Amino acid sequence: MRAVQPAHRRRLAAEAVGTFFLVLTAAGGGVVAAATHGAVSRTAAVTAPGLMVLALIYTLGETSGAHLNPAVTVAFAVRRHFPWHRVPGYLLAQLAGALAAAGVLRALFGTAGGLGANRLTPGVSPAAGFTLEVLLSMGLMTVILGTSSGARNIGHNAAIAIGGYITLAGLWAGPITGAAMNPARSLAPILLGGHGGPLWIYLLGPFLGALLAVPLAQLLRGSPSTEATRAAQGTDLAESRDTRR
């Protein structure tokens, strides 16, 4: 049985840690707002995750590609930027980070704010909510796949573009569905006792959006590039040292 290389362990750790802080921020906004009777505004709650993603791409992009989202990992794999044999490890690391964040929120605040779980606004049909999550996720994946070209997923171009998209999506669509676009972020609070849903919208919507973004990326950007593949997988320089040992 082949041992896990140190560079791959760093990738998995980066995904777990990055997803932890993303979910802590994204779910935590609603939790703290409920616990403090509205001290965190909706605008602040939807802006914070975008800023967190921006910071995490700067911090973790070189190590793991800073996916932080199972739908992003699947989109990179379908686009042939990321090897399929690494997908299960990334998904498990992301879910572990999300569960840890939800666990911290529950330990600190109980189930205040439904533990930050995403839910549809009353009066919005499941079909409308699902369609919106698919479209929002397709837009997010289009931005990610586009900015990864030319190895720009490690640097300010992608960080600003992706963080900006998440913030803008939250500002206009957050009141309808929560603008989740991330299955791990949606699943973890519910598994730990939060109240939200329908969960299928937040699990299937991002994955379908990711799959739809792949042919669109092919149309807009052409065939996958070596630079984009490096961006999706991270360019941890220590890996070259590890592989020589």
mmCIF file of C-alpha atoms in Angstrom:
data_model
loop_
_atom_site.group_PDB
_atom_site.id
_atom_site.type_symbol
_atom_site.label_atom_id
_atom_site.label_comp_id
_atom_site.label_asym_id
_atom_site.label_seq_id
_atom_site.Cartn_x
_atom_site.Cartn_y
_atom_site.Cartn_z
ATOM 1 C CA MET A 1 0.000 0.000 0.000
ATOM 2 C CA ARG A 2 1.477 3.278 -1.089
ATOM 3 C CA ALA A 3 2.132 5.758 1.703
ATOM 4 C CA VAL A 4 0.604 9.206 1.521
ATOM 5 C CA GLN A 5 3.278 11.672 0.460
ATOM 6 C CA PRO A 6 3.952 14.636 2.787
ATOM 7 C CA ALA A 7 2.892 17.074 0.064
ATOM 8 C CA HIS A 8 -0.487 15.360 -0.269
ATOM 9 C CA ARG A 9 -0.935 15.392 3.493
ATOM 10 C CA ARG A 10 -0.336 19.130 3.377
ATOM 11 C CA ARG A 11 -2.967 19.455 0.654
ATOM 12 C CA LEU A 12 -5.544 17.592 2.713
ATOM 13 C CA ALA A 13 -4.693 19.581 5.826
ATOM 14 C CA ALA A 14 -4.999 22.823 3.867
ATOM 15 C CA GLU A 15 -8.437 21.826 2.568
ATOM 16 C CA ALA A 16 -9.651 20.845 6.029
ATOM 17 C CA VAL A 17 -8.314 23.994 7.697
ATOM 18 C CA GLY A 18 -9.507 26.284 4.913
ATOM 19 C CA THR A 19 -13.006 24.788 4.854
ATOM 20 C CA PHE A 20 -13.127 25.043 8.647
ATOM 21 C CA PHE A 21 -12.567 28.789 8.570
ATOM 22 C CA LEU A 22 -14.891 29.289 5.612
ATOM 23 C CA VAL A 23 -17.774 27.453 7.314
ATOM 24 C CA LEU A 24 -17.001 29.060 10.662
ATOM 25 C CA THR A 25 -17.481 32.414 8.956
ATOM 26 C CA ALA A 26 -20.355 31.548 6.627
ATOM 27 C CA ALA A 27 -22.475 29.688 9.178
ATOM 28 C CA GLY A 28 -21.187 31.758 12.074
ATOM 29 C CA GLY A 29 -22.646 34.987 10.727
ATOM 30 C CA GLY A 30 -26.196 33.743 11.197
ATOM 31 C CA VAL A 31 -25.380 32.107 14.514
ATOM 32 C CA VAL A 32 -23.797 35.215 16.020
ATOM 33 C CA ALA A 33 -26.568 37.419 14.622
ATOM 34 C CA ALA A 34 -29.128 35.280 16.447
ATOM 35 C CA ALA A 35 -27.079 35.068 19.643
ATOM 36 C CA THR A 36 -26.556 38.858 19.763
ATOM 37 C CA HIS A 37 -30.045 39.808 18.610
ATOM 38 C CA GLY A 38 -28.981 41.207 15.268
ATOM 39 C CA ALA A 39 -25.554 42.699 15.976
ATOM 40 C CA VAL A 40 -24.307 41.098 12.744
ATOM 41 C CA SER A 41 -26.231 42.568 9.815
ATOM 42 C CA ARG A 42 -27.223 40.549 6.751
ATOM 43 C CA THR A 43 -24.804 42.595 4.676
ATOM 44 C CA ALA A 44 -21.957 41.744 7.029
ATOM 45 C CA ALA A 45 -22.973 38.080 7.160
ATOM 46 C CA VAL A 46 -22.833 37.678 3.371
ATOM 47 C CA THR A 47 -19.712 39.815 2.906
ATOM 48 C CA ALA A 48 -17.608 37.968 5.477
ATOM 49 C CA PRO A 49 -17.443 34.612 3.588
ATOM 50 C CA GLY A 50 -16.291 36.358 0.422
ATOM 51 C CA LEU A 51 -13.512 38.101 2.302
ATOM 52 C CA MET A 52 -12.580 34.861 4.041
ATOM 53 C CA VAL A 53 -12.288 33.037 0.717
ATOM 54 C CA LEU A 54 -10.109 35.872 -0.605
ATOM 55 C CA ALA A 55 -7.775 35.510 2.385
ATOM 56 C CA LEU A 56 -7.707 31.721 2.156
ATOM 57 C CA ILE A 57 -6.765 31.699 -1.533
ATOM 58 C CA TYR A 58 -3.788 33.908 -0.707
ATOM 59 C CA THR A 59 -2.896 31.635 2.206
ATOM 60 C CA LEU A 60 -3.592 28.126 0.889
ATOM 61 C CA GLY A 61 -3.638 28.427 -2.896
ATOM 62 C CA GLU A 62 -0.048 27.285 -3.307
ATOM 63 C CA THR A 63 -0.577 24.260 -1.086
ATOM 64 C CA SER A 64 -3.877 22.729 -2.238
ATOM 65 C CA GLY A 65 -5.420 25.023 -4.850
ATOM 66 C CA ALA A 66 -7.805 26.284 -2.131
ATOM 67 C CA HIS A 67 -10.893 24.440 -3.361
ATOM 68 C CA LEU A 68 -12.727 24.614 0.009
ATOM 69 C CA ASN A 69 -15.861 23.248 -1.669
ATOM 70 C CA PRO A 70 -16.701 19.729 -2.903
ATOM 71 C CA ALA A 71 -18.383 21.126 -6.010
ATOM 72 C CA VAL A 72 -15.204 23.009 -6.933
ATOM 73 C CA THR A 73 -13.133 19.839 -6.585
ATOM 74 C CA VAL A 74 -15.535 17.901 -8.808
ATOM 75 C CA ALA A 75 -15.577 20.692 -11.394
ATOM 76 C CA PHE A 76 -11.767 20.723 -11.536
ATOM 77 C CA ALA A 77 -11.745 16.933 -11.945
ATOM 78 C CA VAL A 78 -14.360 16.922 -14.715
ATOM 79 C CA ARG A 79 -12.440 19.713 -16.442
ATOM 80 C CA ARG A 80 -9.321 17.470 -16.207
ATOM 81 C CA HIS A 81 -7.429 19.945 -14.052
ATOM 82 C CA PHE A 82 -7.423 17.618 -11.041
ATOM 83 C CA PRO A 83 -6.815 13.847 -10.775
ATOM 84 C CA TRP A 84 -9.870 11.798 -9.858
ATOM 85 C CA HIS A 85 -7.931 9.608 -7.421
ATOM 86 C CA ARG A 86 -7.405 12.661 -5.187
ATOM 87 C CA VAL A 87 -11.074 13.663 -5.189
ATOM 88 C CA PRO A 88 -12.258 11.406 -2.310
ATOM 89 C CA GLY A 89 -9.514 12.682 -0.015
ATOM 90 C CA TYR A 90 -10.336 16.295 -0.788
ATOM 91 C CA LEU A 91 -14.067 15.743 -0.225
ATOM 92 C CA LEU A 92 -13.456 14.031 3.110
ATOM 93 C CA ALA A 93 -11.066 16.776 4.223
ATOM 94 C CA GLN A 94 -13.576 19.473 3.293
ATOM 95 C CA LEU A 95 -16.402 17.708 5.111
ATOM 96 C CA ALA A 96 -14.200 17.189 8.167
ATOM 97 C CA GLY A 97 -13.335 20.884 8.257
ATOM 98 C CA ALA A 98 -16.982 21.870 7.841
ATOM 99 C CA LEU A 99 -18.108 19.516 10.619
ATOM 100 C CA ALA A 100 -15.407 20.836 12.930
ATOM 101 C CA ALA A 101 -16.572 24.400 12.326
ATOM 102 C CA ALA A 102 -20.207 23.493 12.953
ATOM 103 C CA GLY A 103 -19.125 21.656 16.085
ATOM 104 C CA VAL A 104 -17.323 24.728 17.397
ATOM 105 C CA LEU A 105 -20.369 26.899 16.729
ATOM 106 C CA ARG A 106 -22.652 24.430 18.500
ATOM 107 C CA ALA A 107 -20.311 24.205 21.492
ATOM 108 C CA LEU A 108 -20.199 27.998 21.785
ATOM 109 C CA PHE A 109 -23.767 29.006 20.924
ATOM 110 C CA GLY A 110 -25.930 25.891 20.942
ATOM 111 C CA THR A 111 -28.345 25.830 18.029
ATOM 112 C CA ALA A 112 -28.796 29.612 17.861
ATOM 113 C CA GLY A 113 -29.771 30.733 14.405
ATOM 114 C CA GLY A 114 -30.406 27.145 13.367
ATOM 115 C CA LEU A 115 -26.624 26.645 13.600
ATOM 116 C CA GLY A 116 -26.278 28.749 10.463
ATOM 117 C CA ALA A 117 -27.993 26.171 8.249
ATOM 118 C CA ASN A 118 -29.208 27.407 4.889
ATOM 119 C CA ARG A 119 -32.946 27.568 4.352
ATOM 120 C CA LEU A 120 -35.372 28.928 1.804
ATOM 121 C CA THR A 121 -37.207 32.149 2.551
ATOM 122 C CA PRO A 122 -40.904 31.440 3.218
ATOM 123 C CA GLY A 123 -42.896 31.685 0.012
ATOM 124 C CA VAL A 124 -40.017 30.544 -2.221
ATOM 125 C CA SER A 125 -40.735 27.215 -3.878
ATOM 126 C CA PRO A 126 -38.174 24.401 -3.762
ATOM 127 C CA ALA A 127 -38.002 24.488 -7.559
ATOM 128 C CA ALA A 128 -37.153 28.190 -7.541
ATOM 129 C CA GLY A 129 -34.599 27.725 -4.776
ATOM 130 C CA PHE A 130 -32.965 24.806 -6.562
ATOM 131 C CA THR A 131 -32.775 26.710 -9.846
ATOM 132 C CA LEU A 132 -31.203 29.685 -8.115
ATOM 133 C CA GLU A 133 -28.577 27.546 -6.361
ATOM 134 C CA VAL A 134 -27.731 25.854 -9.678
ATOM 135 C CA LEU A 135 -27.300 29.210 -11.430
ATOM 136 C CA LEU A 136 -25.315 30.775 -8.594
ATOM 137 C CA SER A 137 -23.029 27.743 -8.435
ATOM 138 C CA MET A 138 -22.559 27.685 -12.196
ATOM 139 C CA GLY A 139 -21.513 31.317 -12.060
ATOM 140 C CA LEU A 140 -19.093 30.659 -9.209
ATOM 141 C CA MET A 141 -17.518 27.693 -10.990
ATOM 142 C CA THR A 142 -17.254 29.706 -14.197
ATOM 143 C CA VAL A 143 -15.315 32.391 -12.337
ATOM 144 C CA ILE A 144 -13.091 29.807 -10.650
ATOM 145 C CA LEU A 145 -12.369 27.851 -13.819
ATOM 146 C CA GLY A 146 -11.752 31.052 -15.745
ATOM 147 C CA THR A 147 -9.402 32.654 -13.254
ATOM 148 C CA SER A 148 -7.447 29.420 -12.795
ATOM 149 C CA SER A 149 -6.204 29.767 -16.380
ATOM 150 C CA GLY A 150 -2.628 30.985 -16.487
ATOM 151 C CA ALA A 151 -1.975 29.803 -12.925
ATOM 152 C CA ARG A 152 -3.824 32.815 -11.564
ATOM 153 C CA ASN A 153 -5.683 30.809 -8.956
ATOM 154 C CA ILE A 154 -2.611 31.432 -6.823
ATOM 155 C CA GLY A 155 -2.575 35.206 -6.525
ATOM 156 C CA HIS A 156 -4.639 38.334 -6.317
ATOM 157 C CA ASN A 157 -6.603 37.968 -9.572
ATOM 158 C CA ALA A 158 -8.485 34.833 -8.552
ATOM 159 C CA ALA A 159 -8.751 35.790 -4.888
ATOM 160 C CA ILE A 160 -10.440 39.091 -5.688
ATOM 161 C CA ALA A 161 -12.642 37.665 -8.449
ATOM 162 C CA ILE A 162 -13.835 34.641 -6.462
ATOM 163 C CA GLY A 163 -14.264 36.488 -3.182
ATOM 164 C CA GLY A 164 -16.073 39.275 -5.004
ATOM 165 C CA TYR A 165 -18.437 36.858 -6.726
ATOM 166 C CA ILE A 166 -19.317 35.127 -3.442
ATOM 167 C CA THR A 167 -20.034 38.479 -1.818
ATOM 168 C CA LEU A 168 -22.148 39.760 -4.710
ATOM 169 C CA ALA A 169 -24.112 36.509 -4.924
ATOM 170 C CA GLY A 170 -24.806 36.703 -1.208
ATOM 171 C CA LEU A 171 -25.925 40.319 -1.380
ATOM 172 C CA TRP A 172 -28.672 39.721 -3.936
ATOM 173 C CA ALA A 173 -29.525 36.018 -3.540
ATOM 174 C CA GLY A 174 -28.725 35.466 0.126
ATOM 175 C CA PRO A 175 -32.219 36.531 1.256
ATOM 176 C CA ILE A 176 -33.743 33.829 -0.989
ATOM 177 C CA THR A 177 -31.616 30.703 -0.460
ATOM 178 C CA GLY A 178 -28.632 31.829 1.575
ATOM 179 C CA ALA A 179 -26.489 31.634 -1.589
ATOM 180 C CA ALA A 180 -24.681 28.588 -0.249
ATOM 181 C CA MET A 181 -23.013 27.196 -3.403
ATOM 182 C CA ASN A 182 -21.128 24.722 -1.194
ATOM 183 C CA PRO A 183 -22.457 21.278 -0.171
ATOM 184 C CA ALA A 184 -20.063 20.916 2.780
ATOM 185 C CA ARG A 185 -21.078 24.295 4.199
ATOM 186 C CA SER A 186 -24.786 23.335 3.929
ATOM 187 C CA LEU A 187 -24.531 19.763 5.177
ATOM 188 C CA ALA A 188 -22.394 20.218 8.296
ATOM 189 C CA PRO A 189 -24.759 22.427 10.358
ATOM 190 C CA ILE A 190 -27.711 20.120 9.647
ATOM 191 C CA LEU A 191 -25.760 17.014 10.638
ATOM 192 C CA LEU A 192 -25.030 18.645 13.992
ATOM 193 C CA GLY A 193 -28.625 19.610 14.728
ATOM 194 C CA GLY A 194 -29.203 22.813 12.775
ATOM 195 C CA HIS A 195 -32.502 23.492 11.070
ATOM 196 C CA GLY A 196 -32.597 24.328 7.370
ATOM 197 C CA GLY A 197 -33.218 22.948 3.949
ATOM 198 C CA PRO A 198 -34.632 21.323 1.964
ATOM 199 C CA LEU A 199 -31.158 19.783 2.071
ATOM 200 C CA TRP A 200 -31.346 18.263 -1.411
ATOM 201 C CA ILE A 201 -31.364 21.755 -2.908
ATOM 202 C CA TYR A 202 -28.048 22.605 -1.273
ATOM 203 C CA LEU A 203 -26.414 19.284 -2.105
ATOM 204 C CA LEU A 204 -27.538 18.771 -5.701
ATOM 205 C CA GLY A 205 -27.645 22.422 -6.783
ATOM 206 C CA PRO A 206 -23.912 23.179 -6.442
ATOM 207 C CA PHE A 207 -22.858 19.917 -8.080
ATOM 208 C CA LEU A 208 -25.192 20.435 -11.040
ATOM 209 C CA GLY A 209 -23.994 24.019 -11.363
ATOM 210 C CA ALA A 210 -20.397 22.797 -11.326
ATOM 211 C CA LEU A 211 -21.090 20.282 -14.091
ATOM 212 C CA LEU A 212 -22.806 22.915 -16.223
ATOM 213 C CA ALA A 213 -19.849 25.258 -15.788
ATOM 214 C CA VAL A 214 -17.402 22.776 -17.316
ATOM 215 C CA PRO A 215 -18.686 22.874 -20.940
ATOM 216 C CA LEU A 216 -19.105 26.621 -20.562
ATOM 217 C CA ALA A 217 -15.434 26.871 -19.575
ATOM 218 C CA GLN A 218 -14.539 24.796 -22.626
ATOM 219 C CA LEU A 219 -16.496 27.226 -24.796
ATOM 220 C CA LEU A 220 -15.030 30.346 -23.192
ATOM 221 C CA ARG A 221 -11.457 29.207 -22.453
ATOM 222 C CA GLY A 222 -10.784 26.278 -24.752
ATOM 223 C CA SER A 223 -8.962 23.103 -23.772
ATOM 224 C CA PRO A 224 -7.486 22.693 -20.275
ATOM 225 C CA SER A 225 -4.046 24.232 -19.837
ATOM 226 C CA THR A 226 -1.031 23.067 -17.877
ATOM 227 C CA GLU A 227 -1.059 26.320 -15.917
ATOM 228 C CA ALA A 228 -4.662 25.825 -14.840
ATOM 229 C CA THR A 229 -3.915 22.263 -13.783
ATOM 230 C CA ARG A 230 -1.076 23.493 -11.574
ATOM 231 C CA ALA A 231 -3.396 26.099 -10.104
ATOM 232 C CA ALA A 232 -6.056 23.515 -9.294
ATOM 233 C CA GLN A 233 -3.597 21.138 -7.652
ATOM 234 C CA GLY A 234 -1.422 23.687 -5.855
ATOM 235 C CA THR A 235 2.220 24.348 -6.556
ATOM 236 C CA ASP A 236 3.758 23.531 -3.198
ATOM 237 C CA LEU A 237 7.472 23.669 -3.953
ATOM 238 C CA ALA A 238 8.170 21.210 -1.185
ATOM 239 C CA GLU A 239 6.471 18.502 -3.254
ATOM 240 C CA SER A 240 9.405 18.342 -5.637
ATOM 241 C CA ARG A 241 11.700 17.719 -2.685
ATOM 242 C CA ASP A 242 9.378 15.035 -1.329
ATOM 243 C CA THR A 243 9.235 13.163 -4.619
ATOM 244 C CA ARG A 244 13.043 13.018 -4.792
ATOM 245 C CA ARG A 245 13.348 11.278 -1.458
#
